[in-house]
PDB file of C-alpha atoms in Angstrom:
ATOM      1  CA  SER J   1     -61.410  50.480 139.005  1.00 95.00           C
ATOM      2  CA  LEU J   2     -64.687  51.799 137.499  1.00 96.00           C
ATOM      3  CA  ALA J   3     -68.134  50.726 138.528  1.00 97.00           C
ATOM      4  CA  ALA J   4     -71.130  50.568 136.199  1.00 97.00           C
ATOM      5  CA  ASN J   5     -72.438  53.904 137.632  1.00 97.00           C
ATOM      6  CA  ASN J   6     -68.948  55.465 137.032  1.00 97.00           C
ATOM      7  CA  ASN J   7     -68.039  55.475 140.697  1.00 97.00           C
ATOM      8  CA  VAL J   8     -64.216  55.034 140.905  1.00 96.00           C
ATOM      9  CA  TYR J   9     -62.302  52.953 143.260  1.00 95.00           C
ATOM     10  CA  LEU J  10     -58.555  53.485 143.640  1.00 92.00           C
ATOM     11  CA  ALA J  11     -55.565  52.943 146.163  1.00 89.00           C
ATOM     12  CA  SER J  12     -53.097  55.527 147.364  1.00 83.00           C
ATOM     13  CA  GLY J  13     -50.885  56.019 150.242  1.00 70.00           C
ATOM     14  CA  ARG J  14     -51.916  59.763 150.185  1.00 54.00           C
ATOM     15  CA  LYS J  15     -49.268  60.915 152.280  1.00 54.00           C
ATOM     16  CA  ARG J  16     -45.665  61.284 151.217  1.00 52.00           C
ATOM     17  CA  GLY J  17     -43.585  58.326 152.403  1.00 51.00           C
ATOM     18  CA  GLU J  18     -46.517  56.327 153.669  1.00 52.00           C
ATOM     19  CA  GLY J  19     -45.741  52.825 152.490  1.00 54.00           C
ATOM     20  CA  ARG J  20     -49.136  51.105 152.909  1.00 63.00           C
ATOM     21  CA  SER J  21     -51.805  52.092 150.527  1.00 74.00           C
ATOM     22  CA  ARG J  22     -55.471  52.485 151.388  1.00 85.00           C
ATOM     23  CA  ILE J  23     -58.591  52.052 149.259  1.00 91.00           C
ATOM     24  CA  TRP J  24     -60.452  55.237 148.258  1.00 90.00           C
ATOM     25  CA  PHE J  25     -63.815  55.910 146.732  1.00 92.00           C
ATOM     26  CA  ALA J  26     -64.690  58.773 144.476  1.00 96.00           C
ATOM     27  CA  PRO J  27     -68.502  58.873 143.726  1.00 96.00           C
ATOM     28  CA  PHE J  28     -69.828  60.179 140.337  1.00 97.00           C
ATOM     29  CA  VAL J  29     -72.360  62.740 141.173  1.00 95.00           C
ATOM     30  CA  ASP J  30     -73.955  65.295 138.804  1.00 95.00           C
ATOM     31  CA  ASN J  31     -71.778  64.311 135.836  1.00 95.00           C
ATOM     32  CA  LYS J  32     -68.562  64.643 137.947  1.00 96.00           C
ATOM     33  CA  TRP J  33     -66.352  62.714 140.550  1.00 96.00           C
ATOM     34  CA  SER J  34     -66.657  64.110 143.922  1.00 94.00           C
ATOM     35  CA  ARG J  35     -63.647  64.141 146.252  1.00 93.00           C
ATOM     36  CA  ALA J  36     -62.336  60.779 147.098  1.00 91.00           C
ATOM     37  CA  VAL J  37     -63.019  59.425 150.691  1.00 88.00           C
ATOM     38  CA  ASN J  38     -61.104  56.705 152.334  1.00 86.00           C
ATOM     39  CA  ILE J  39     -63.071  53.368 152.703  1.00 85.00           C
ATOM     40  CA  SER J  40     -62.506  52.298 156.337  1.00 71.00           C
ATOM     41  CA  LEU J  41     -61.291  48.730 155.890  1.00 74.00           C
ATOM     42  CA  ASN J  42     -58.933  48.784 158.926  1.00 66.00           C
ATOM     43  CA  HIS J  43     -56.173  47.217 157.002  1.00 70.00           C
ATOM     44  CA  PRO J  44     -53.991  48.299 154.137  1.00 74.00           C
ATOM     45  CA  GLY J  45     -55.088  47.290 150.648  1.00 83.00           C
ATOM     46  CA  GLY J  46     -54.461  48.320 146.915  1.00 87.00           C
ATOM     47  CA  ASP J  47     -55.329  47.575 143.359  1.00 91.00           C
ATOM     48  CA  PRO J  48     -59.123  47.382 144.056  1.00 95.00           C
ATOM     49  CA  GLY J  49     -61.255  45.615 141.519  1.00 97.00           C
ATOM     50  CA  ILE J  50     -64.897  46.606 142.127  1.00 98.00           C
ATOM     51  CA  ALA J  51     -67.796  44.617 140.942  1.00 98.00           C
ATOM     52  CA  PRO J  52     -69.881  46.556 138.509  1.00 98.00           C
ATOM     53  CA  ASP J  53     -72.785  46.741 141.002  1.00 98.00           C
ATOM     54  CA  GLU J  54     -70.434  47.544 143.738  1.00 97.00           C
ATOM     55  CA  SER J  55     -71.681  44.441 145.676  1.00 98.00           C
ATOM     56  CA  PHE J  56     -68.024  43.120 146.284  1.00 98.00           C
ATOM     57  CA  MET J  57     -64.516  43.913 145.763  1.00 96.00           C
ATOM     58  CA  VAL J  58     -61.274  41.960 145.291  1.00 97.00           C
ATOM     59  CA  PHE J  59     -57.978  43.907 146.336  1.00 95.00           C
ATOM     60  CA  THR J  60     -54.264  43.187 146.737  1.00 93.00           C
ATOM     61  CA  ALA J  61     -52.799  43.119 150.211  1.00 90.00           C
ATOM     62  CA  LYS J  62     -49.568  42.187 151.809  1.00 84.00           C
ATOM     63  CA  ASP J  63     -48.469  41.204 155.272  1.00 73.00           C
ATOM     64  CA  LEU J  64     -51.973  39.946 156.447  1.00 77.00           C
ATOM     65  CA  PRO J  65     -51.682  36.823 158.712  1.00 77.00           C
ATOM     66  CA  ASP J  66     -53.414  34.432 156.404  1.00 85.00           C
ATOM     67  CA  GLY J  67     -51.356  35.223 153.342  1.00 87.00           C
ATOM     68  CA  TYR J  68     -49.557  32.858 150.976  1.00 88.00           C
ATOM     69  CA  GLY J  69     -46.934  34.934 149.345  1.00 80.00           C
ATOM     70  CA  HIS J  70     -45.641  38.562 149.111  1.00 81.00           C
ATOM     71  CA  ARG J  71     -49.082  39.857 147.764  1.00 89.00           C
ATOM     72  CA  ASP J  72     -52.297  38.093 147.782  1.00 93.00           C
ATOM     73  CA  LEU J  73     -55.869  38.704 146.536  1.00 96.00           C
ATOM     74  CA  TYR J  74     -58.526  39.202 149.039  1.00 95.00           C
ATOM     75  CA  LEU J  75     -62.346  39.416 148.705  1.00 95.00           C
ATOM     76  CA  ILE J  76     -64.767  41.745 150.673  1.00 94.00           C
ATOM     77  CA  LEU J  77     -68.535  41.866 150.462  1.00 96.00           C
ATOM     78  CA  ARG J  78     -70.654  45.081 150.697  1.00 96.00           C
ATOM     79  CA  LEU J  79     -72.851  44.313 153.544  1.00 95.00           C
ATOM     80  CA  PRO J  80     -76.612  45.459 153.752  1.00 96.00           C
ATOM     81  CA  ASP J  81     -75.743  48.453 156.022  1.00 95.00           C
ATOM     82  CA  GLY J  82     -73.209  49.674 153.422  1.00 91.00           C
ATOM     83  CA  THR J  83     -70.075  48.565 155.301  1.00 91.00           C
ATOM     84  CA  TRP J  84     -67.616  46.058 154.043  1.00 92.00           C
ATOM     85  CA  SER J  85     -67.040  42.506 155.329  1.00 92.00           C
ATOM     86  CA  LYS J  86     -63.870  41.350 156.848  1.00 90.00           C
ATOM     87  CA  PRO J  87     -61.324  40.464 153.948  1.00 91.00           C
ATOM     88  CA  ARG J  88     -61.090  36.691 152.965  1.00 93.00           C
ATOM     89  CA  ASN J  89     -57.985  35.495 151.264  1.00 95.00           C
ATOM     90  CA  LEU J  90     -59.077  33.768 147.979  1.00 96.00           C
ATOM     91  CA  GLY J  91     -56.861  30.810 148.864  1.00 95.00           C
ATOM     92  CA  PRO J  92     -54.186  28.697 147.263  1.00 94.00           C
ATOM     93  CA  ARG J  93     -55.705  28.142 143.868  1.00 93.00           C
ATOM     94  CA  ILE J  94     -55.468  31.841 143.223  1.00 95.00           C
ATOM     95  CA  ASN J  95     -52.624  32.911 145.654  1.00 95.00           C
ATOM     96  CA  THR J  96     -49.130  31.634 145.419  1.00 91.00           C
ATOM     97  CA  ALA J  97     -45.612  32.623 146.751  1.00 88.00           C
ATOM     98  CA  TYR J  98     -45.411  35.156 143.813  1.00 86.00           C
ATOM     99  CA  ILE J  99     -47.250  38.531 143.669  1.00 88.00           C
ATOM    100  CA  GLU J 100     -50.827  38.551 142.682  1.00 92.00           C
ATOM    101  CA  HIS J 101     -52.159  41.907 141.636  1.00 92.00           C
ATOM    102  CA  GLY J 102     -54.522  44.115 139.408  1.00 94.00           C
ATOM    103  CA  PRO J 103     -57.816  42.122 140.030  1.00 97.00           C
ATOM    104  CA  ARG J 104     -60.659  43.100 137.678  1.00 97.00           C
ATOM    105  CA  ILE J 105     -64.156  41.778 137.600  1.00 98.00           C
ATOM    106  CA  SER J 106     -66.012  41.025 134.318  1.00 98.00           C
ATOM    107  CA  PRO J 107     -69.204  43.005 133.596  1.00 96.00           C
ATOM    108  CA  ASP J 108     -71.328  39.993 134.331  1.00 97.00           C
ATOM    109  CA  LYS J 109     -69.603  39.452 137.582  1.00 97.00           C
ATOM    110  CA  LYS J 110     -68.799  35.819 136.511  1.00 97.00           C
ATOM    111  CA  TYR J 111     -65.112  36.057 136.166  1.00 98.00           C
ATOM    112  CA  LEU J 112     -62.110  37.555 138.046  1.00 98.00           C
ATOM    113  CA  PHE J 113     -59.008  38.390 135.991  1.00 98.00           C
ATOM    114  CA  PHE J 114     -55.757  39.058 137.664  1.00 97.00           C
ATOM    115  CA  ASN J 115     -51.831  39.102 137.137  1.00 94.00           C
ATOM    116  CA  ARG J 116     -49.346  37.048 138.782  1.00 92.00           C
ATOM    117  CA  SER J 117     -45.679  38.283 138.787  1.00 87.00           C
ATOM    118  CA  ASN J 118     -43.290  35.479 138.266  1.00 74.00           C
ATOM    119  CA  GLY J 119     -40.191  37.401 139.046  1.00 67.00           C
ATOM    120  CA  TRP J 120     -37.943  40.385 138.186  1.00 64.00           C
ATOM    121  CA  ARG J 121     -35.095  40.755 135.596  1.00 62.00           C
ATOM    122  CA  LEU J 122     -33.211  43.960 135.415  1.00 59.00           C
ATOM    123  CA  ASN J 123     -35.891  45.834 137.248  1.00 65.00           C
ATOM    124  CA  ILE J 124     -38.704  44.766 135.036  1.00 65.00           C
ATOM    125  CA  SER J 125     -41.544  42.569 136.336  1.00 68.00           C
ATOM    126  CA  PHE J 126     -42.730  39.645 134.285  1.00 78.00           C
ATOM    127  CA  SER J 127     -46.380  38.862 134.816  1.00 85.00           C
ATOM    128  CA  ASP J 128     -49.045  36.431 133.407  1.00 90.00           C
ATOM    129  CA  ILE J 129     -52.662  37.162 133.203  1.00 93.00           C
ATOM    130  CA  TYR J 130     -55.157  34.562 134.808  1.00 96.00           C
ATOM    131  CA  TRP J 131     -58.854  34.192 135.120  1.00 96.00           C
ATOM    132  CA  VAL J 132     -61.048  32.172 137.276  1.00 97.00           C
ATOM    133  CA  GLU J 133     -64.911  31.755 137.813  1.00 97.00           C
ATOM    134  CA  LEU J 134     -66.093  33.658 140.807  1.00 96.00           C
ATOM    135  CA  LYS J 135     -69.127  31.423 141.561  1.00 94.00           C
ATOM    136  CA  GLU J 136     -67.020  29.277 144.115  1.00 94.00           C
ATOM    137  CA  TYR J 137     -65.749  32.301 145.866  1.00 96.00           C
ATOM    138  CA  LEU J 138     -68.970  34.267 146.204  1.00 96.00           C
ATOM    139  CA  PRO J 139     -72.125  33.626 148.233  1.00 95.00           C
ATOM    140  CA  GLU J 140     -75.145  32.843 145.915  1.00 94.00           C
ATOM    141  CA  SER J 141     -76.757  36.292 146.603  1.00 94.00           C
ATOM    142  CA  TYR J 142     -73.717  38.247 145.325  1.00 95.00           C
ATOM    143  CA  ARG J 143     -73.387  36.362 141.915  1.00 92.00           C
TER     144      ARG J 143
END
């Protein structure tokens, strides 16, 4: 996911055979991307969708205690000290028993777009695209 300042957020297990991905950040400095560093979230996460101003992120995670399905979407906020808040499940209006993934934030930070996989047939995933207004999920100061 690309922020407005060209910083990149991505997910990778980084080690061969590591099943849980982590979120990484590659800052754009002097017209090039610096080496990616792990964002210490203390939990696995993938598919990061960063807000254009990097004030919040939505990502995909599985096996967290408050989940609704196989993979759910979670929100984290960048705190004033630069660290990230504890992840908050976006709830049953977004997350289902299916797989929610691929979150992306609109340039004006008003909408969240994501995919929901509705099953597999012959090793092909079938997904639909959804969107929701973010205002009910974000504190006023992050909108």
